[in-house]
């Protein structure tokens, strides 16, 4: 049998060997490899009937579920590549990404008109019947998918990932794959961690379990792990830390847990290893440009100092080089091998800067990717030291502050803007925007609120600054540049909500308002305010629930915040648990 080197080829091999075995499960329903193969053939025929060809880009705007997986495979069978778009991102952002990627169609659950002359929108609900379609043969270097990452120039960059890079990922040898493993699709499909979650099981005969779409609630995640009997789980560093803090016992059913996307806390790693020594804990590191994982380190015991990012996957090479591109024990990390993407779609200059000729290669024309990450070579593996530029990870997503800076500076009323990354009260990264009002700005006191509201319509949540600070001037260094160290630390920021402020009307509501204001870093919170509309997220929710339980001496499921997101509703739920609504203990 010839070597299988593309995603459709590897999937077809599993269909042949495991036709009647479950490939995907979600919400109590299952699909076998054979059933999935037949449906993806029909989807491929449907796309081809709408003109989709080899190397075209199909934007996919679907929630996590069976349909999403079928469309991704169907797209690849046509020889095209998929661009995953997260459902619910601002329309302006969505259209910008689809246009930048050169998408020829958008696949959505239901029909909607194309916007601003963009690609036509195909409704999956209206697909109808189509004859089977034989997958087109594509080259291993053929385009498989696009993944956007924040750009240092202020523009998002579409990373073009070929089939061979995904094949390298599933053959990387860093984790146990195969028919005995059940993986969970938890990451947003636009996040390149989903590449591992989806293709590792489907291309090796494992089962892909899908966590329900919607806001992440830790108790629902725990339920999915148990119901689906998940054996392999990937978590962002922030979510890993909170699961260790609040649900350490609930991870006992796993065989493998991979965590990464940012620096892992030594304390949380050691607590996990001490409690679950039989579970394989893997610290995974890698930029999107090298297809999800570049290096991995398996934790076999407690660590001290920092958690190594380990050694390269099979088919991947790494080099630590100084500024003159000489090998060095400490320096910038460069990556080579089969995992490299093609570069950035439509941005040849940015590609040339990041993907440089490899002076050490034996093959002419070989490239290496400069990660911008500073590392040190140690006997235990590579140690991550930090970024060499301004890039930062926020809830697992790579964010370039200059991209946010550019968006902010272009808004009415803003004369100049500086966006910096800072740690919040929980130790997680967040952005702070410093605003210098334009000379003709008449209401500078309301400028932060107006900027925040506009950004909600143009940027994803991870890129919206957590704090906005208005300044009269920017401190300047002797070199004439803005001095970040001299900018003030953000204090409590002004409440920004669409509803009118209503003061707390009971002791319980007031205490909830105070807890929320502290967690969100706001000057005040009103009785009718919504936690998530104020900027709350699932990670903050876990910490807030824990704090609330201590203050009120109650056991409160985290879904109570999801189902009762306003102060009024949340306080009422607490009151019912206390046995006397509106009375705090």
PDB file of C-alpha atoms in Angstrom, residues 254-494:
ATOM      1  CA  UNK A 254      -8.544  10.493  31.612  1.00  0.00           C
ATOM      2  CA  UNK A 255      -5.540   8.607  30.295  1.00  0.00           C
ATOM      3  CA  UNK A 256      -3.901  11.663  28.700  1.00  0.00           C
ATOM      4  CA  UNK A 257      -4.222  15.370  29.375  1.00  0.00           C
ATOM      5  CA  UNK A 258      -2.475  17.842  27.101  1.00  0.00           C
ATOM      6  CA  UNK A 259      -2.232  21.459  28.196  1.00  0.00           C
ATOM      7  CA  UNK A 260      -0.619  24.518  26.667  1.00  0.00           C
ATOM      8  CA  UNK A 261      -1.204  27.651  24.670  1.00  0.00           C
ATOM      9  CA  UNK A 262       0.610  29.579  27.391  1.00  0.00           C
ATOM     10  CA  UNK A 263       3.001  28.987  30.278  1.00  0.00           C
ATOM     11  CA  UNK A 264       1.845  26.287  32.703  1.00  0.00           C
ATOM     12  CA  UNK A 265       1.919  27.013  36.414  1.00  0.00           C
ATOM     13  CA  UNK A 266       4.399  24.779  38.257  1.00  0.00           C
ATOM     14  CA  UNK A 267       2.099  24.646  41.276  1.00  0.00           C
ATOM     15  CA  UNK A 268      -0.887  23.441  39.228  1.00  0.00           C
ATOM     16  CA  UNK A 269       1.227  20.901  37.352  1.00  0.00           C
ATOM     17  CA  UNK A 270       2.601  19.477  40.581  1.00  0.00           C
ATOM     18  CA  UNK A 271      -0.846  19.272  42.159  1.00  0.00           C
ATOM     19  CA  UNK A 272      -2.165  17.396  39.140  1.00  0.00           C
ATOM     20  CA  UNK A 273       0.774  14.992  38.985  1.00  0.00           C
ATOM     21  CA  UNK A 274       0.544  14.296  42.715  1.00  0.00           C
ATOM     22  CA  UNK A 275      -3.171  13.496  42.531  1.00  0.00           C
ATOM     23  CA  UNK A 276      -3.187  11.664  39.181  1.00  0.00           C
ATOM     24  CA  UNK A 277       0.244  10.053  38.724  1.00  0.00           C
ATOM     25  CA  UNK A 278      -1.136   7.474  36.276  1.00  0.00           C
ATOM     26  CA  UNK A 279      -2.511  10.104  33.840  1.00  0.00           C
ATOM     27  CA  UNK A 280      -0.065  11.188  31.175  1.00  0.00           C
ATOM     28  CA  UNK A 281       0.283  14.981  31.440  1.00  0.00           C
ATOM     29  CA  UNK A 282       1.806  16.602  28.351  1.00  0.00           C
ATOM     30  CA  UNK A 283       2.876  20.228  28.027  1.00  0.00           C
ATOM     31  CA  UNK A 284       2.382  21.114  24.361  1.00  0.00           C
ATOM     32  CA  UNK A 285       4.000  24.109  22.679  1.00  0.00           C
ATOM     33  CA  UNK A 286       3.696  25.337  19.133  1.00  0.00           C
ATOM     34  CA  UNK A 287       2.807  28.293  16.911  1.00  0.00           C
ATOM     35  CA  UNK A 288      -0.009  28.076  14.395  1.00  0.00           C
ATOM     36  CA  UNK A 289       2.595  28.396  11.632  1.00  0.00           C
ATOM     37  CA  UNK A 290       3.912  24.929  12.534  1.00  0.00           C
ATOM     38  CA  UNK A 291       0.520  23.222  12.907  1.00  0.00           C
ATOM     39  CA  UNK A 292      -0.568  23.104  16.544  1.00  0.00           C
ATOM     40  CA  UNK A 293       2.371  21.376  18.254  1.00  0.00           C
ATOM     41  CA  UNK A 294       6.096  21.825  17.717  1.00  0.00           C
ATOM     42  CA  UNK A 295       7.490  20.402  20.938  1.00  0.00           C
ATOM     43  CA  UNK A 296       5.951  18.403  23.775  1.00  0.00           C
ATOM     44  CA  UNK A 297       7.103  17.411  27.253  1.00  0.00           C
ATOM     45  CA  UNK A 298       5.588  14.557  29.250  1.00  0.00           C
ATOM     46  CA  UNK A 299       5.566  15.198  32.987  1.00  0.00           C
ATOM     47  CA  UNK A 300       6.700  12.095  34.871  1.00  0.00           C
ATOM     48  CA  UNK A 301       6.968  13.732  38.283  1.00  0.00           C
ATOM     49  CA  UNK A 302       7.021  17.064  40.098  1.00  0.00           C
ATOM     50  CA  UNK A 303       8.874  19.962  38.507  1.00  0.00           C
ATOM     51  CA  UNK A 304      10.698  22.969  39.918  1.00  0.00           C
ATOM     52  CA  UNK A 305      11.432  26.350  38.420  1.00  0.00           C
ATOM     53  CA  UNK A 306       9.484  26.087  35.174  1.00  0.00           C
ATOM     54  CA  UNK A 307       7.751  23.455  33.055  1.00  0.00           C
ATOM     55  CA  UNK A 308       9.875  22.522  30.016  1.00  0.00           C
ATOM     56  CA  UNK A 309       8.223  22.646  26.597  1.00  0.00           C
ATOM     57  CA  UNK A 310      10.166  19.527  25.717  1.00  0.00           C
ATOM     58  CA  UNK A 311      11.479  18.119  22.473  1.00  0.00           C
ATOM     59  CA  UNK A 312      10.270  18.269  18.871  1.00  0.00           C
ATOM     60  CA  UNK A 313       7.699  15.956  17.345  1.00  0.00           C
ATOM     61  CA  UNK A 314       8.731  13.427  14.735  1.00  0.00           C
ATOM     62  CA  UNK A 315       9.213  15.192  11.419  1.00  0.00           C
ATOM     63  CA  UNK A 316      10.063  18.469  13.139  1.00  0.00           C
ATOM     64  CA  UNK A 317      13.405  20.128  13.781  1.00  0.00           C
ATOM     65  CA  UNK A 318      14.172  22.983  16.166  1.00  0.00           C
ATOM     66  CA  UNK A 319      17.160  25.275  16.437  1.00  0.00           C
ATOM     67  CA  UNK A 320      18.139  27.827  19.061  1.00  0.00           C
ATOM     68  CA  UNK A 321      19.975  30.641  17.310  1.00  0.00           C
ATOM     69  CA  UNK A 322      21.433  34.003  18.284  1.00  0.00           C
ATOM     70  CA  UNK A 323      20.871  37.224  16.346  1.00  0.00           C
ATOM     71  CA  UNK A 324      23.552  36.231  13.832  1.00  0.00           C
ATOM     72  CA  UNK A 325      21.839  32.841  13.273  1.00  0.00           C
ATOM     73  CA  UNK A 326      24.597  30.989  15.099  1.00  0.00           C
ATOM     74  CA  UNK A 327      23.674  28.018  17.311  1.00  0.00           C
ATOM     75  CA  UNK A 328      23.357  29.113  20.919  1.00  0.00           C
ATOM     76  CA  UNK A 329      22.276  27.601  24.212  1.00  0.00           C
ATOM     77  CA  UNK A 330      19.940  30.582  24.723  1.00  0.00           C
ATOM     78  CA  UNK A 331      18.308  32.404  21.840  1.00  0.00           C
ATOM     79  CA  UNK A 332      15.333  32.544  19.502  1.00  0.00           C
ATOM     80  CA  UNK A 333      13.612  29.284  18.568  1.00  0.00           C
ATOM     81  CA  UNK A 334      13.494  28.406  14.853  1.00  0.00           C
ATOM     82  CA  UNK A 335      11.430  25.502  13.499  1.00  0.00           C
ATOM     83  CA  UNK A 336      11.937  23.281  10.459  1.00  0.00           C
ATOM     84  CA  UNK A 337      10.308  20.192   9.004  1.00  0.00           C
ATOM     85  CA  UNK A 338       7.055  18.808   7.659  1.00  0.00           C
ATOM     86  CA  UNK A 339       4.816  20.782  10.022  1.00  0.00           C
ATOM     87  CA  UNK A 340       5.615  24.146   8.459  1.00  0.00           C
ATOM     88  CA  UNK A 341       2.782  25.992   6.806  1.00  0.00           C
ATOM     89  CA  UNK A 342       3.141  27.640   3.425  1.00  0.00           C
ATOM     90  CA  UNK A 343       3.116  31.079   4.986  1.00  0.00           C
ATOM     91  CA  UNK A 344       0.537  33.858   5.047  1.00  0.00           C
ATOM     92  CA  UNK A 345      -2.111  34.132   2.344  1.00  0.00           C
ATOM     93  CA  UNK A 346      -1.716  37.292   0.289  1.00  0.00           C
ATOM     94  CA  UNK A 347       1.100  38.639   2.474  1.00  0.00           C
ATOM     95  CA  UNK A 348       4.398  37.744   0.766  1.00  0.00           C
ATOM     96  CA  UNK A 349       6.398  40.315   2.730  1.00  0.00           C
ATOM     97  CA  UNK A 350       5.190  38.969   6.089  1.00  0.00           C
ATOM     98  CA  UNK A 351       5.892  35.425   4.885  1.00  0.00           C
ATOM     99  CA  UNK A 352       9.442  36.360   3.865  1.00  0.00           C
ATOM    100  CA  UNK A 353      10.122  37.906   7.268  1.00  0.00           C
ATOM    101  CA  UNK A 354       8.923  34.893   9.275  1.00  0.00           C
ATOM    102  CA  UNK A 355       9.828  31.995   6.951  1.00  0.00           C
ATOM    103  CA  UNK A 356      13.511  32.429   6.226  1.00  0.00           C
ATOM    104  CA  UNK A 357      16.063  30.314   4.299  1.00  0.00           C
ATOM    105  CA  UNK A 358      17.527  27.537   6.421  1.00  0.00           C
ATOM    106  CA  UNK A 359      21.340  27.889   6.293  1.00  0.00           C
ATOM    107  CA  UNK A 360      21.814  24.495   7.955  1.00  0.00           C
ATOM    108  CA  UNK A 361      19.611  22.447   5.613  1.00  0.00           C
ATOM    109  CA  UNK A 362      21.001  19.770   3.349  1.00  0.00           C
ATOM    110  CA  UNK A 363      18.163  20.369   0.870  1.00  0.00           C
ATOM    111  CA  UNK A 364      18.259  23.475  -1.284  1.00  0.00           C
ATOM    112  CA  UNK A 365      15.384  25.895  -0.724  1.00  0.00           C
ATOM    113  CA  UNK A 366      14.455  24.601   2.742  1.00  0.00           C
ATOM    114  CA  UNK A 367      12.937  27.138   5.107  1.00  0.00           C
ATOM    115  CA  UNK A 368      12.752  27.650   8.844  1.00  0.00           C
ATOM    116  CA  UNK A 369      10.151  29.578  10.802  1.00  0.00           C
ATOM    117  CA  UNK A 370      11.308  32.136  13.334  1.00  0.00           C
ATOM    118  CA  UNK A 371       8.929  31.868  16.262  1.00  0.00           C
ATOM    119  CA  UNK A 372       9.841  35.064  18.085  1.00  0.00           C
ATOM    120  CA  UNK A 373      10.058  32.975  21.266  1.00  0.00           C
ATOM    121  CA  UNK A 374      13.171  33.078  23.432  1.00  0.00           C
ATOM    122  CA  UNK A 375      14.250  29.679  24.785  1.00  0.00           C
ATOM    123  CA  UNK A 376      17.080  27.880  26.550  1.00  0.00           C
ATOM    124  CA  UNK A 377      18.322  24.380  25.810  1.00  0.00           C
ATOM    125  CA  UNK A 378      18.465  22.219  28.958  1.00  0.00           C
ATOM    126  CA  UNK A 379      19.034  18.487  29.616  1.00  0.00           C
ATOM    127  CA  UNK A 380      15.292  18.141  30.326  1.00  0.00           C
ATOM    128  CA  UNK A 381      14.369  19.773  27.026  1.00  0.00           C
ATOM    129  CA  UNK A 382      13.669  23.294  25.844  1.00  0.00           C
ATOM    130  CA  UNK A 383      12.802  25.931  28.454  1.00  0.00           C
ATOM    131  CA  UNK A 384      10.512  28.771  27.343  1.00  0.00           C
ATOM    132  CA  UNK A 385      11.805  32.185  28.451  1.00  0.00           C
ATOM    133  CA  UNK A 386       9.255  34.542  26.894  1.00  0.00           C
ATOM    134  CA  UNK A 387       8.450  36.494  23.758  1.00  0.00           C
ATOM    135  CA  UNK A 388      10.933  38.560  21.839  1.00  0.00           C
ATOM    136  CA  UNK A 389       8.118  40.895  20.689  1.00  0.00           C
ATOM    137  CA  UNK A 390       4.795  42.152  22.025  1.00  0.00           C
ATOM    138  CA  UNK A 391       2.723  39.075  21.207  1.00  0.00           C
ATOM    139  CA  UNK A 392       0.728  37.549  24.067  1.00  0.00           C
ATOM    140  CA  UNK A 393      -1.576  34.583  24.633  1.00  0.00           C
ATOM    141  CA  UNK A 394      -5.063  35.439  25.947  1.00  0.00           C
ATOM    142  CA  UNK A 395      -7.255  32.452  26.805  1.00  0.00           C
ATOM    143  CA  UNK A 396      -5.116  30.394  24.425  1.00  0.00           C
ATOM    144  CA  UNK A 397      -5.444  32.786  21.470  1.00  0.00           C
ATOM    145  CA  UNK A 398      -2.360  34.535  20.140  1.00  0.00           C
ATOM    146  CA  UNK A 399      -2.986  38.270  20.200  1.00  0.00           C
ATOM    147  CA  UNK A 400      -0.779  41.004  18.834  1.00  0.00           C
ATOM    148  CA  UNK A 401      -1.484  44.228  20.776  1.00  0.00           C
ATOM    149  CA  UNK A 402      -0.538  46.320  17.749  1.00  0.00           C
ATOM    150  CA  UNK A 403      -3.519  44.905  15.827  1.00  0.00           C
ATOM    151  CA  UNK A 404      -5.848  46.047  18.607  1.00  0.00           C
ATOM    152  CA  UNK A 405      -3.940  49.323  18.815  1.00  0.00           C
ATOM    153  CA  UNK A 406      -4.582  49.959  15.134  1.00  0.00           C
ATOM    154  CA  UNK A 407      -8.320  49.289  15.502  1.00  0.00           C
ATOM    155  CA  UNK A 408      -8.577  51.605  18.520  1.00  0.00           C
ATOM    156  CA  UNK A 409      -6.548  54.439  17.004  1.00  0.00           C
ATOM    157  CA  UNK A 410      -8.823  54.515  13.936  1.00  0.00           C
ATOM    158  CA  UNK A 411     -11.978  55.177  15.993  1.00  0.00           C
ATOM    159  CA  UNK A 412     -13.636  58.611  16.190  1.00  0.00           C
ATOM    160  CA  UNK A 413     -12.487  60.677  19.144  1.00  0.00           C
ATOM    161  CA  UNK A 414      -9.175  58.836  19.585  1.00  0.00           C
ATOM    162  CA  UNK A 415      -6.087  60.908  18.857  1.00  0.00           C
ATOM    163  CA  UNK A 416      -3.560  58.232  19.761  1.00  0.00           C
ATOM    164  CA  UNK A 417      -3.711  54.786  21.374  1.00  0.00           C
ATOM    165  CA  UNK A 418      -1.319  52.390  23.076  1.00  0.00           C
ATOM    166  CA  UNK A 419      -2.368  48.837  23.952  1.00  0.00           C
ATOM    167  CA  UNK A 420      -0.332  46.812  26.422  1.00  0.00           C
ATOM    168  CA  UNK A 421      -0.594  43.308  27.808  1.00  0.00           C
ATOM    169  CA  UNK A 422      -0.831  43.073  31.597  1.00  0.00           C
ATOM    170  CA  UNK A 423      -1.593  40.319  34.096  1.00  0.00           C
ATOM    171  CA  UNK A 424      -5.005  40.508  35.776  1.00  0.00           C
ATOM    172  CA  UNK A 425      -5.838  39.636  39.389  1.00  0.00           C
ATOM    173  CA  UNK A 426      -5.956  35.917  38.563  1.00  0.00           C
ATOM    174  CA  UNK A 427      -2.560  35.918  36.868  1.00  0.00           C
ATOM    175  CA  UNK A 428      -4.007  35.658  33.344  1.00  0.00           C
ATOM    176  CA  UNK A 429      -3.021  37.925  30.471  1.00  0.00           C
ATOM    177  CA  UNK A 430      -5.298  40.781  29.496  1.00  0.00           C
ATOM    178  CA  UNK A 431      -5.062  43.969  27.453  1.00  0.00           C
ATOM    179  CA  UNK A 432      -5.127  47.555  28.670  1.00  0.00           C
ATOM    180  CA  UNK A 433      -5.838  50.340  26.169  1.00  0.00           C
ATOM    181  CA  UNK A 434      -4.485  53.827  26.867  1.00  0.00           C
ATOM    182  CA  UNK A 435      -6.405  56.538  25.021  1.00  0.00           C
ATOM    183  CA  UNK A 436      -5.250  60.062  24.193  1.00  0.00           C
ATOM    184  CA  UNK A 437      -8.431  61.904  23.124  1.00  0.00           C
ATOM    185  CA  UNK A 438      -8.376  63.774  19.819  1.00  0.00           C
ATOM    186  CA  UNK A 439      -8.047  67.574  20.164  1.00  0.00           C
ATOM    187  CA  UNK A 440     -11.639  68.070  18.997  1.00  0.00           C
ATOM    188  CA  UNK A 441     -13.092  65.413  21.321  1.00  0.00           C
ATOM    189  CA  UNK A 442     -15.817  67.142  23.381  1.00  0.00           C
ATOM    190  CA  UNK A 443     -16.610  64.317  25.832  1.00  0.00           C
ATOM    191  CA  UNK A 444     -13.337  62.575  26.762  1.00  0.00           C
ATOM    192  CA  UNK A 445     -14.876  61.093  29.909  1.00  0.00           C
ATOM    193  CA  UNK A 446     -17.212  58.918  27.820  1.00  0.00           C
ATOM    194  CA  UNK A 447     -14.593  57.957  25.242  1.00  0.00           C
ATOM    195  CA  UNK A 448     -13.603  54.604  26.854  1.00  0.00           C
ATOM    196  CA  UNK A 449     -17.225  53.420  26.899  1.00  0.00           C
ATOM    197  CA  UNK A 450     -17.749  54.392  23.262  1.00  0.00           C
ATOM    198  CA  UNK A 451     -14.538  52.690  22.178  1.00  0.00           C
ATOM    199  CA  UNK A 452     -15.403  49.488  24.037  1.00  0.00           C
ATOM    200  CA  UNK A 453     -18.877  49.319  22.480  1.00  0.00           C
ATOM    201  CA  UNK A 454     -17.475  49.785  18.975  1.00  0.00           C
ATOM    202  CA  UNK A 455     -14.812  47.113  19.459  1.00  0.00           C
ATOM    203  CA  UNK A 456     -17.506  44.640  20.481  1.00  0.00           C
ATOM    204  CA  UNK A 457     -18.816  44.861  16.916  1.00  0.00           C
ATOM    205  CA  UNK A 458     -15.433  44.474  15.204  1.00  0.00           C
ATOM    206  CA  UNK A 459     -13.174  42.241  17.327  1.00  0.00           C
ATOM    207  CA  UNK A 460     -13.440  38.819  18.983  1.00  0.00           C
ATOM    208  CA  UNK A 461     -13.721  38.787  22.766  1.00  0.00           C
ATOM    209  CA  UNK A 462     -10.085  37.829  23.406  1.00  0.00           C
ATOM    210  CA  UNK A 463      -8.895  40.981  21.594  1.00  0.00           C
ATOM    211  CA  UNK A 464     -11.091  43.491  23.455  1.00  0.00           C
ATOM    212  CA  UNK A 465      -9.098  45.262  26.182  1.00  0.00           C
ATOM    213  CA  UNK A 466     -10.192  44.544  29.721  1.00  0.00           C
ATOM    214  CA  UNK A 467      -9.392  48.106  30.786  1.00  0.00           C
ATOM    215  CA  UNK A 468      -9.390  51.524  29.113  1.00  0.00           C
ATOM    216  CA  UNK A 469      -7.400  54.404  30.591  1.00  0.00           C
ATOM    217  CA  UNK A 470      -7.644  57.990  29.313  1.00  0.00           C
ATOM    218  CA  UNK A 471      -4.395  59.972  29.495  1.00  0.00           C
ATOM    219  CA  UNK A 472      -3.604  63.637  28.871  1.00  0.00           C
ATOM    220  CA  UNK A 473      -0.276  62.770  27.240  1.00  0.00           C
ATOM    221  CA  UNK A 474       1.939  59.760  26.668  1.00  0.00           C
ATOM    222  CA  UNK A 475       5.252  59.564  28.563  1.00  0.00           C
ATOM    223  CA  UNK A 476       8.166  59.572  26.101  1.00  0.00           C
ATOM    224  CA  UNK A 477      11.599  57.946  26.368  1.00  0.00           C
ATOM    225  CA  UNK A 478      14.826  59.732  25.450  1.00  0.00           C
ATOM    226  CA  UNK A 479      14.537  58.003  22.055  1.00  0.00           C
ATOM    227  CA  UNK A 480      11.201  59.671  21.420  1.00  0.00           C
ATOM    228  CA  UNK A 481       9.081  56.540  21.881  1.00  0.00           C
ATOM    229  CA  UNK A 482       6.190  55.929  24.250  1.00  0.00           C
ATOM    230  CA  UNK A 483       7.510  54.601  27.555  1.00  0.00           C
ATOM    231  CA  UNK A 484       5.240  51.677  28.564  1.00  0.00           C
ATOM    232  CA  UNK A 485       6.804  51.440  32.018  1.00  0.00           C
ATOM    233  CA  UNK A 486       5.714  55.003  32.818  1.00  0.00           C
ATOM    234  CA  UNK A 487       2.047  54.447  31.946  1.00  0.00           C
ATOM    235  CA  UNK A 488      -0.247  54.206  34.982  1.00  0.00           C
ATOM    236  CA  UNK A 489      -1.499  50.862  36.236  1.00  0.00           C
ATOM    237  CA  UNK A 490      -5.207  50.532  35.458  1.00  0.00           C
ATOM    238  CA  UNK A 491      -7.390  50.764  38.527  1.00  0.00           C
ATOM    239  CA  UNK A 492     -11.058  49.952  38.670  1.00  0.00           C
ATOM    240  CA  UNK A 493     -12.494  50.882  35.289  1.00  0.00           C
ATOM    241  CA  UNK A 494     -15.791  52.590  34.673  1.00  0.00           C
TER     242      UNK A 494
END
